Amino acid sequence: MRPAKFRRRLRSRIIISFALFGFALTALFAVATMYMRARLEDQLINNDLGRLVRNFVDFKRDNPDENAQWRLPQYDPPPHIYGKNFFANVPFDLRKYDSTNVSEITLPAADGKVRPYKLAVYKDDDYWAFLWYDYGTRKLNERQLLIALGIAVLIFAVLSLLIGLWLSRRVMSPVTDLARRIRTLRQTGKPEPLAPHFADDEVGELATAFDDYSRRMTAIVVRDRDFNADVSHELRTPLAVISGTTELLLASDRIDDKIRERLKRVERAAKQSTELTNALLHLSRSERGAPNDGETTDVAKVVEQVIDVYRSHIGRKPIDVRLEVEQPLEVVAPSSVISVALGNLIGNAFKYTQKGDVVITVGARRGVVTVEDSGPGIKQEDADKLFQRGVRGESSEGTSGAGLGLAIVIRLCELYDWKVALAPRPQGGAVATLDFRLRP
């Protein structure tokens, strides 16, 4: 799993947050412990050294004999005291210290190494006293304590991580179960209540909201599917009547050429409406190929029929229409569906091209049909937007239409796993590509 994806997961964020919180809390505790220990120890040692150096002076004042032994433990180096007649003998590096505080200095020890000391000083008119305290051992203890605290921080960080793993599993278990049940509903297509499977908590409220949303969406989809199916079914009968009547009229020899041409236009329109009705019926049922499951269609023949049906969009415009079949192309899908998909692409090319050419190529690449025109073209950033319902391009101003044709095409492509695309044509105009190869 990639690190970025791991961090985006809610469970991962809970684990990381808990581990960081535990680490930060124990690290802060360790730092506070070291600080308080050093502060309190310094204060105690300084107070003790100040008291001892005063006691030492008092002892020397009461026992001026040089052989008088101070009963406290010996210091290394031993305390030094100077009378007022011997102030000149005080080393220069000690004269700068006064009795206001305890100073930290370094002195060479017996082993030749430099060691840290604390120096307590007492000065009055009769005596100057200096008392050293070796706190190198204290530094060693500090180092040992720091190591111990570091180990404790690591232990608690690992413990926090383990607790975070356990808590995240407990916290995310209902959410994971909810996601699994939703995926199951999507696969089976049978909406079942989710709320009864969860406790009365936040996840239960989310499941209840999903149930309400599912009920409303199911009702909308059912109404939409039934409406499309009913309309498509009911339109079949009048369209069949129109087609039959037109066919009978065309077979008559009592009509002139002008009326015959108009009847052919009616026949083409009826055929186009029938194909569109069948395509919408397939969409409403959401069944690939129903009711003509397994039907194989010759795409080149469909293109010829589509060109004939939509030729009325050209009118008297100086447009050269060319159909180029580079290789045979057969698709397992009803001819009505392919006709509607290609009809919208070819019809748009006829409608928006004022002059020049429209080239339809079947088998430009394996399983691909392209429709190229020399019209006003489209912008690359607007290509995908044109497949949205109700969206029309800038070049459609002044023309009729509701922006539904390409929306129907994209729905058919999603149903049959095809791919459709629009792009600007390098030499001007636009190119539409319909790839009948199944997407992986």
Coordinates of C-alpha atoms in Angstrom, one line a residue, residues 17-436:
S17 CA -2.8 10.3 15.7
F18 CA -2.9 8.0 18.7
A19 CA 0.8 6.9 18.3
L20 CA 1.9 10.6 17.9
F21 CA -0.2 11.6 20.9
G22 CA 1.3 8.9 23.1
F23 CA 4.8 9.7 21.9
A24 CA 4.4 13.4 22.4
L25 CA 2.8 13.0 25.8
T26 CA 5.6 10.7 27.1
A27 CA 8.3 12.8 25.5
L28 CA 6.9 15.9 27.2
F29 CA 6.7 14.1 30.5
A30 CA 10.4 13.0 30.1
V31 CA 11.5 16.6 29.3
A32 CA 9.5 17.9 32.3
T33 CA 11.0 15.3 34.5
M34 CA 14.6 16.1 33.5
Y35 CA 13.9 19.9 33.8
M36 CA 12.3 19.6 37.3
R37 CA 15.0 17.2 38.5
A38 CA 17.8 19.5 37.4
R39 CA 16.1 22.6 38.8
L40 CA 15.3 21.0 42.2
E41 CA 18.7 19.3 42.5
D42 CA 20.5 22.5 41.6
Q43 CA 18.5 24.4 44.2
L44 CA 19.1 21.8 46.9
I45 CA 22.8 21.5 46.2
N46 CA 23.3 25.3 46.1
N47 CA 21.4 25.8 49.3
D48 CA 23.4 23.0 51.0
L49 CA 26.8 24.3 49.8
G50 CA 25.9 27.8 50.9
R51 CA 25.0 26.4 54.4
L52 CA 28.1 24.2 54.6
V53 CA 30.5 27.0 53.6
R54 CA 29.0 29.2 56.3
N55 CA 29.3 26.4 58.9
F56 CA 32.9 25.9 57.8
V57 CA 33.7 29.5 58.5
D58 CA 31.9 29.4 61.8
F59 CA 33.9 26.3 62.7
K60 CA 37.2 27.9 61.8
R61 CA 36.3 31.0 63.7
D62 CA 35.5 29.0 66.8
N63 CA 38.6 26.7 66.3
P64 CA 41.5 28.7 64.9
D65 CA 43.9 25.9 65.5
E66 CA 45.1 24.5 62.1
N67 CA 44.9 20.9 63.4
A68 CA 41.2 21.3 64.2
Q69 CA 39.3 18.8 62.0
W70 CA 36.0 19.6 60.4
R71 CA 33.7 16.7 61.2
L72 CA 31.9 16.7 57.8
P73 CA 33.1 14.3 55.0
Q74 CA 36.2 15.4 53.3
Y75 CA 35.9 17.2 50.0
D76 CA 38.2 16.9 47.0
P77 CA 39.7 19.4 46.8
P78 CA 39.2 20.3 50.5
P79 CA 37.7 23.7 51.4
H80 CA 40.0 26.6 51.6
I81 CA 39.8 29.5 54.1
Y82 CA 41.8 32.7 54.1
G83 CA 42.1 35.2 57.0
K84 CA 42.1 38.9 56.5
N85 CA 45.9 39.0 56.7
F86 CA 46.1 36.4 53.9
F87 CA 43.6 37.8 51.4
A88 CA 46.6 38.5 49.1
N89 CA 47.2 34.8 48.9
V90 CA 43.8 34.1 47.2
P91 CA 44.4 32.8 43.7
F92 CA 43.4 35.4 41.0
D93 CA 40.9 33.0 39.3
L94 CA 39.0 32.7 42.6
R95 CA 38.9 36.4 43.5
K96 CA 36.2 37.2 40.9
Y97 CA 33.6 35.0 42.6
D98 CA 31.4 36.4 45.4
S99 CA 29.0 34.9 47.9
T100 CA 25.8 35.9 46.1
N101 CA 25.4 32.6 44.4
V102 CA 27.0 29.2 43.8
S103 CA 29.1 29.1 40.6
E104 CA 29.9 26.3 38.2
I105 CA 33.6 25.8 37.3
T106 CA 35.9 23.1 36.0
L107 CA 39.1 21.9 37.7
P108 CA 41.6 19.2 36.9
A109 CA 41.0 16.1 39.0
A110 CA 43.6 13.7 40.5
D111 CA 43.4 11.6 37.4
G112 CA 44.3 14.6 35.2
K113 CA 40.9 14.9 33.6
V114 CA 38.9 18.1 33.8
R115 CA 35.8 17.7 35.9
P116 CA 32.8 20.0 36.6
Y117 CA 32.5 21.5 40.1
K118 CA 30.2 23.8 42.0
L119 CA 32.0 26.5 44.0
A120 CA 30.4 28.0 47.1
V121 CA 32.0 31.2 48.3
Y122 CA 31.8 33.0 51.7
K123 CA 33.3 36.5 52.1
D124 CA 33.3 38.9 55.1
D125 CA 35.8 41.3 56.6
D126 CA 37.7 38.5 58.5
Y127 CA 37.5 35.4 56.3
W128 CA 37.2 34.3 52.7
A129 CA 36.2 30.7 52.3
F130 CA 35.9 28.5 49.2
L131 CA 34.1 25.1 49.1
W132 CA 34.1 22.8 46.0
Y133 CA 31.7 20.1 45.2
D134 CA 32.3 17.6 42.5
Y135 CA 29.1 17.0 40.6
G136 CA 30.5 14.8 37.8
T137 CA 28.7 11.9 39.4
R138 CA 25.5 13.8 39.1
K139 CA 26.1 14.3 35.4
L140 CA 26.6 10.5 35.1
N141 CA 23.3 10.0 36.9
E142 CA 21.6 12.5 34.6
R143 CA 22.9 10.6 31.6
Q144 CA 21.6 7.3 33.0
L145 CA 18.2 8.9 33.8
L146 CA 18.1 10.3 30.2
I147 CA 18.7 6.9 28.7
A148 CA 16.0 5.4 31.0
L149 CA 13.5 8.0 30.1
G150 CA 14.3 7.6 26.4
I151 CA 13.7 3.9 26.7
A152 CA 10.4 4.6 28.5
V153 CA 9.3 7.0 25.8
L154 CA 10.0 4.4 23.1
I155 CA 8.1 1.7 25.1
F156 CA 5.1 4.0 25.6
A157 CA 5.2 5.0 22.0
V158 CA 5.0 1.4 20.9
L159 CA 2.3 0.8 23.5
S160 CA 0.4 3.8 22.1
L161 CA 0.7 2.4 18.6
L162 CA -0.6 -1.0 19.7
I163 CA -3.5 0.6 21.6
G164 CA -4.2 2.8 18.5
L165 CA -4.3 -0.3 16.4
W166 CA -6.8 -2.0 18.8
L167 CA -8.9 1.1 19.2
S168 CA -9.0 1.8 15.4
R169 CA -10.2 -1.7 14.8
R170 CA -12.9 -1.3 17.4
V171 CA -13.9 2.2 16.2
M172 CA -13.8 1.4 12.5
S173 CA -15.4 -2.0 12.7
P174 CA -19.0 -0.6 12.4
V175 CA -17.9 1.7 9.5
T176 CA -16.2 -1.1 7.7
D177 CA -19.3 -3.3 8.2
L178 CA -21.5 -0.5 6.8
A179 CA -19.3 -0.1 3.7
R180 CA -19.3 -3.9 3.1
R181 CA -23.1 -4.0 3.3
I182 CA -23.4 -1.1 0.9
R183 CA -21.1 -2.8 -1.5
T184 CA -23.2 -5.9 -1.2
L185 CA -26.3 -3.9 -2.0
R186 CA -24.6 -2.5 -5.1
Q187 CA -23.7 -5.9 -6.3
T188 CA -27.0 -7.6 -5.7
G189 CA -29.1 -4.5 -6.6
K190 CA -31.6 -5.4 -3.9
P191 CA -32.0 -2.6 -1.4
E192 CA -32.2 -3.9 2.2
P193 CA -32.4 -1.8 5.4
L194 CA -29.1 -1.1 7.0
A195 CA -30.1 0.5 10.3
P196 CA -31.2 -2.7 12.0
H197 CA -27.7 -4.1 11.8
F198 CA -26.1 -1.2 13.8
A199 CA -26.3 0.3 17.3
D200 CA -28.1 3.5 18.1
D201 CA -25.0 5.7 17.6
E202 CA -23.4 7.8 15.0
V203 CA -22.9 4.9 12.6
G204 CA -26.5 3.9 13.2
E205 CA -27.6 7.4 12.3
L206 CA -25.4 7.2 9.1
A207 CA -27.1 3.9 8.2
T208 CA -30.5 5.4 8.8
A209 CA -29.6 8.3 6.5
F210 CA -28.4 5.8 3.8
D211 CA -31.7 3.9 4.1
D212 CA -33.7 7.0 3.6
Y213 CA -31.5 8.1 0.6
S214 CA -31.7 4.6 -0.9
R215 CA -35.5 4.5 -0.6
R216 CA -35.9 7.9 -2.3
M217 CA -33.4 7.1 -5.0
T218 CA -35.0 3.7 -5.7
A219 CA -38.4 5.4 -6.0
I220 CA -36.9 7.9 -8.4
V221 CA -35.1 5.3 -10.5
V222 CA -38.2 3.1 -10.6
R223 CA -40.4 6.0 -11.7
D224 CA -37.9 7.1 -14.4
R225 CA -37.5 3.5 -15.7
D226 CA -41.2 2.9 -15.8
F227 CA -41.9 6.2 -17.5
N228 CA -39.2 5.6 -20.2
A229 CA -40.4 2.0 -20.7
D230 CA -44.1 3.1 -20.9
V231 CA -43.4 6.0 -23.3
S232 CA -41.1 3.9 -25.5
H233 CA -43.6 1.1 -25.6
E234 CA -46.6 3.3 -26.3
L235 CA -44.7 5.2 -29.1
R236 CA -44.1 2.0 -31.0
T237 CA -47.7 1.6 -32.2
P238 CA -48.1 5.1 -33.7
L239 CA -44.7 4.9 -35.2
A240 CA -45.5 1.6 -36.8
V241 CA -48.7 3.1 -38.1
I242 CA -46.8 6.0 -39.6
S243 CA -44.2 3.7 -41.2
G244 CA -46.8 1.4 -42.6
T245 CA -48.9 4.2 -44.0
T246 CA -45.9 5.9 -45.6
E247 CA -44.8 2.6 -47.1
L248 CA -48.2 2.1 -48.7
L249 CA -48.3 5.7 -50.0
L250 CA -44.8 5.3 -51.5
A251 CA -46.0 2.2 -53.3
S252 CA -48.8 4.1 -55.0
D253 CA -48.2 5.4 -58.5
R254 CA -50.7 8.3 -58.1
I255 CA -48.3 10.7 -56.3
D256 CA -45.9 13.0 -58.0
D257 CA -42.1 13.2 -57.3
K258 CA -42.4 16.2 -54.9
I259 CA -44.9 14.4 -52.6
R260 CA -42.9 11.2 -52.9
E261 CA -39.8 13.0 -51.7
R262 CA -41.7 14.4 -48.7
L263 CA -43.0 11.0 -47.9
K264 CA -39.5 9.6 -47.9
R265 CA -38.5 12.3 -45.4
V266 CA -41.5 11.2 -43.2
E267 CA -40.4 7.6 -43.6
R268 CA -36.8 8.5 -42.6
A269 CA -38.1 10.4 -39.6
A270 CA -40.3 7.6 -38.5
K271 CA -37.4 5.2 -38.7
Q272 CA -35.2 7.5 -36.7
S273 CA -37.9 7.8 -34.1
T274 CA -38.3 4.1 -33.9
E275 CA -34.6 3.5 -33.4
L276 CA -34.5 6.2 -30.8
T277 CA -37.5 4.7 -29.0
N278 CA -35.8 1.2 -29.0
A279 CA -32.6 2.7 -27.7
L280 CA -34.4 4.5 -24.9
L281 CA -36.2 1.2 -24.1
H282 CA -32.8 -0.5 -23.7
L283 CA -31.6 2.2 -21.4
S284 CA -34.7 2.0 -19.3
R285 CA -34.3 -1.7 -18.9
S286 CA -30.6 -1.4 -18.3
E287 CA -30.1 -4.7 -20.1
R288 CA -27.4 -5.0 -22.7
G289 CA -28.9 -6.2 -26.0
A290 CA -32.4 -6.7 -24.7
P291 CA -34.7 -7.8 -26.3
N292 CA -32.3 -8.7 -29.2
D293 CA -29.7 -10.3 -27.2
G294 CA -26.7 -11.5 -29.3
E295 CA -27.7 -9.5 -32.4
T296 CA -24.7 -8.7 -34.6
T297 CA -24.8 -5.4 -36.6
D298 CA -22.7 -4.4 -39.6
V299 CA -21.7 -0.9 -38.6
A300 CA -20.9 0.2 -42.2
K301 CA -24.5 -0.5 -43.3
V302 CA -25.9 1.4 -40.3
V303 CA -23.7 4.4 -41.2
E304 CA -25.1 4.4 -44.7
Q305 CA -28.6 4.4 -43.3
V306 CA -27.8 7.2 -40.8
I307 CA -26.3 9.4 -43.5
D308 CA -29.4 9.0 -45.6
V309 CA -31.7 9.8 -42.6
Y310 CA -29.7 12.9 -41.5
R311 CA -29.0 14.2 -44.9
S312 CA -31.9 16.6 -44.4
H313 CA -29.6 18.6 -42.0
I314 CA -27.4 19.5 -44.9
G315 CA -30.0 21.0 -47.1
R316 CA -28.4 23.1 -49.8
K317 CA -25.1 23.7 -47.9
P318 CA -22.0 23.0 -50.0
I319 CA -20.8 20.0 -48.0
D320 CA -19.0 17.0 -49.3
V321 CA -20.0 13.8 -47.4
R322 CA -17.7 10.8 -47.7
L323 CA -18.0 7.4 -46.2
E324 CA -14.7 5.5 -46.0
V325 CA -14.7 1.8 -44.9
E326 CA -11.1 0.9 -44.2
Q327 CA -12.0 -2.5 -42.7
P328 CA -15.2 -4.4 -41.9
L329 CA -16.7 -3.8 -38.4
E330 CA -19.3 -5.8 -36.8
V331 CA -20.6 -5.2 -33.2
V332 CA -22.7 -7.3 -31.0
A333 CA -25.5 -4.9 -30.2
P334 CA -28.9 -4.0 -31.7
S335 CA -28.7 -1.9 -34.8
S336 CA -31.1 0.7 -33.3
V337 CA -28.6 1.4 -30.5
I338 CA -25.7 1.8 -32.9
S339 CA -27.9 4.0 -35.1
V340 CA -28.8 6.3 -32.3
A341 CA -25.2 6.6 -31.1
L342 CA -23.7 7.3 -34.5
G343 CA -26.8 9.3 -35.6
N344 CA -26.1 12.0 -33.0
L345 CA -22.5 12.3 -33.9
I346 CA -23.1 12.4 -37.7
G347 CA -26.2 14.6 -37.3
N348 CA -24.2 17.2 -35.3
A349 CA -21.5 17.2 -37.9
F350 CA -24.2 17.8 -40.7
K351 CA -26.0 20.4 -38.6
Y352 CA -23.0 22.6 -37.5
T353 CA -20.9 22.4 -40.7
Q354 CA -21.7 25.2 -43.1
K355 CA -19.3 24.3 -45.9
G356 CA -16.4 21.9 -46.5
D357 CA -16.6 18.2 -45.8
V358 CA -17.8 15.5 -43.4
V359 CA -15.8 12.3 -43.4
I360 CA -17.1 9.2 -41.7
T361 CA -14.4 6.5 -41.4
V362 CA -15.4 2.9 -40.4
G363 CA -12.5 0.9 -39.0
A364 CA -10.1 3.9 -38.9
R365 CA -8.5 1.7 -36.2
R366 CA -9.7 -1.7 -35.1
G367 CA -13.2 -1.3 -33.7
V368 CA -13.3 2.5 -34.1
V369 CA -15.5 4.9 -36.1
T370 CA -14.5 8.5 -36.6
V371 CA -16.7 11.4 -37.8
E372 CA -14.6 14.5 -38.9
D373 CA -16.1 17.8 -40.0
S374 CA -14.9 21.2 -41.1
G375 CA -17.3 23.1 -38.9
P376 CA -16.6 25.8 -36.3
G377 CA -15.0 23.2 -34.1
I378 CA -14.9 22.9 -30.3
K379 CA -12.5 23.9 -27.5
Q380 CA -10.5 21.1 -25.9
E381 CA -11.6 22.1 -22.4
D382 CA -15.3 22.0 -23.5
A383 CA -15.1 18.5 -25.1
D384 CA -16.1 16.5 -22.1
K385 CA -18.8 19.0 -20.9
L386 CA -20.8 18.5 -24.1
F387 CA -21.7 15.0 -23.0
Q388 CA -23.5 16.5 -20.0
R389 CA -27.3 16.7 -20.1
G390 CA -28.5 20.0 -21.3
V391 CA -25.0 21.4 -22.2
R392 CA -24.6 22.9 -25.7
G393 CA -21.4 24.2 -27.3
E394 CA -20.7 27.8 -28.3
S395 CA -21.2 26.9 -32.0
S396 CA -24.8 25.7 -31.4
E397 CA -26.1 29.3 -31.0
G398 CA -28.9 29.9 -33.5
T399 CA -29.7 26.2 -33.9
S400 CA -32.5 24.2 -32.3
G401 CA -31.8 21.5 -29.8
A402 CA -31.9 20.8 -26.1
G403 CA -28.4 19.3 -25.6
L404 CA -29.7 15.8 -25.0
G405 CA -28.3 13.9 -28.0
L406 CA -24.8 13.5 -26.7
A407 CA -26.1 12.8 -23.2
I408 CA -28.0 9.8 -24.7
V409 CA -24.9 8.7 -26.5
I410 CA -22.8 8.6 -23.4
R411 CA -25.4 6.7 -21.5
L412 CA -25.5 4.1 -24.3
C413 CA -21.7 3.9 -24.2
E414 CA -21.8 3.3 -20.5
L415 CA -24.4 0.6 -20.9
Y416 CA -22.4 -1.3 -23.6
D417 CA -18.9 -0.4 -22.3
W418 CA -18.0 1.6 -25.4
K419 CA -16.0 4.8 -25.4
V420 CA -16.9 8.1 -27.1
A421 CA -14.8 11.3 -27.4
L422 CA -14.8 14.7 -29.0
A423 CA -11.7 16.7 -29.9
P424 CA -10.7 19.6 -32.1
R425 CA -9.7 18.8 -35.6
P426 CA -6.1 19.9 -36.3
Q427 CA -7.0 21.5 -39.7
G428 CA -10.2 23.0 -38.2
G429 CA -13.5 21.6 -37.2
A430 CA -14.1 18.7 -34.8
V431 CA -13.6 15.0 -34.7
A432 CA -15.8 12.5 -32.9
T433 CA -14.6 9.0 -32.1
L434 CA -16.7 6.0 -31.2
D435 CA -14.7 3.1 -30.0
F436 CA -16.7 -0.1 -29.9

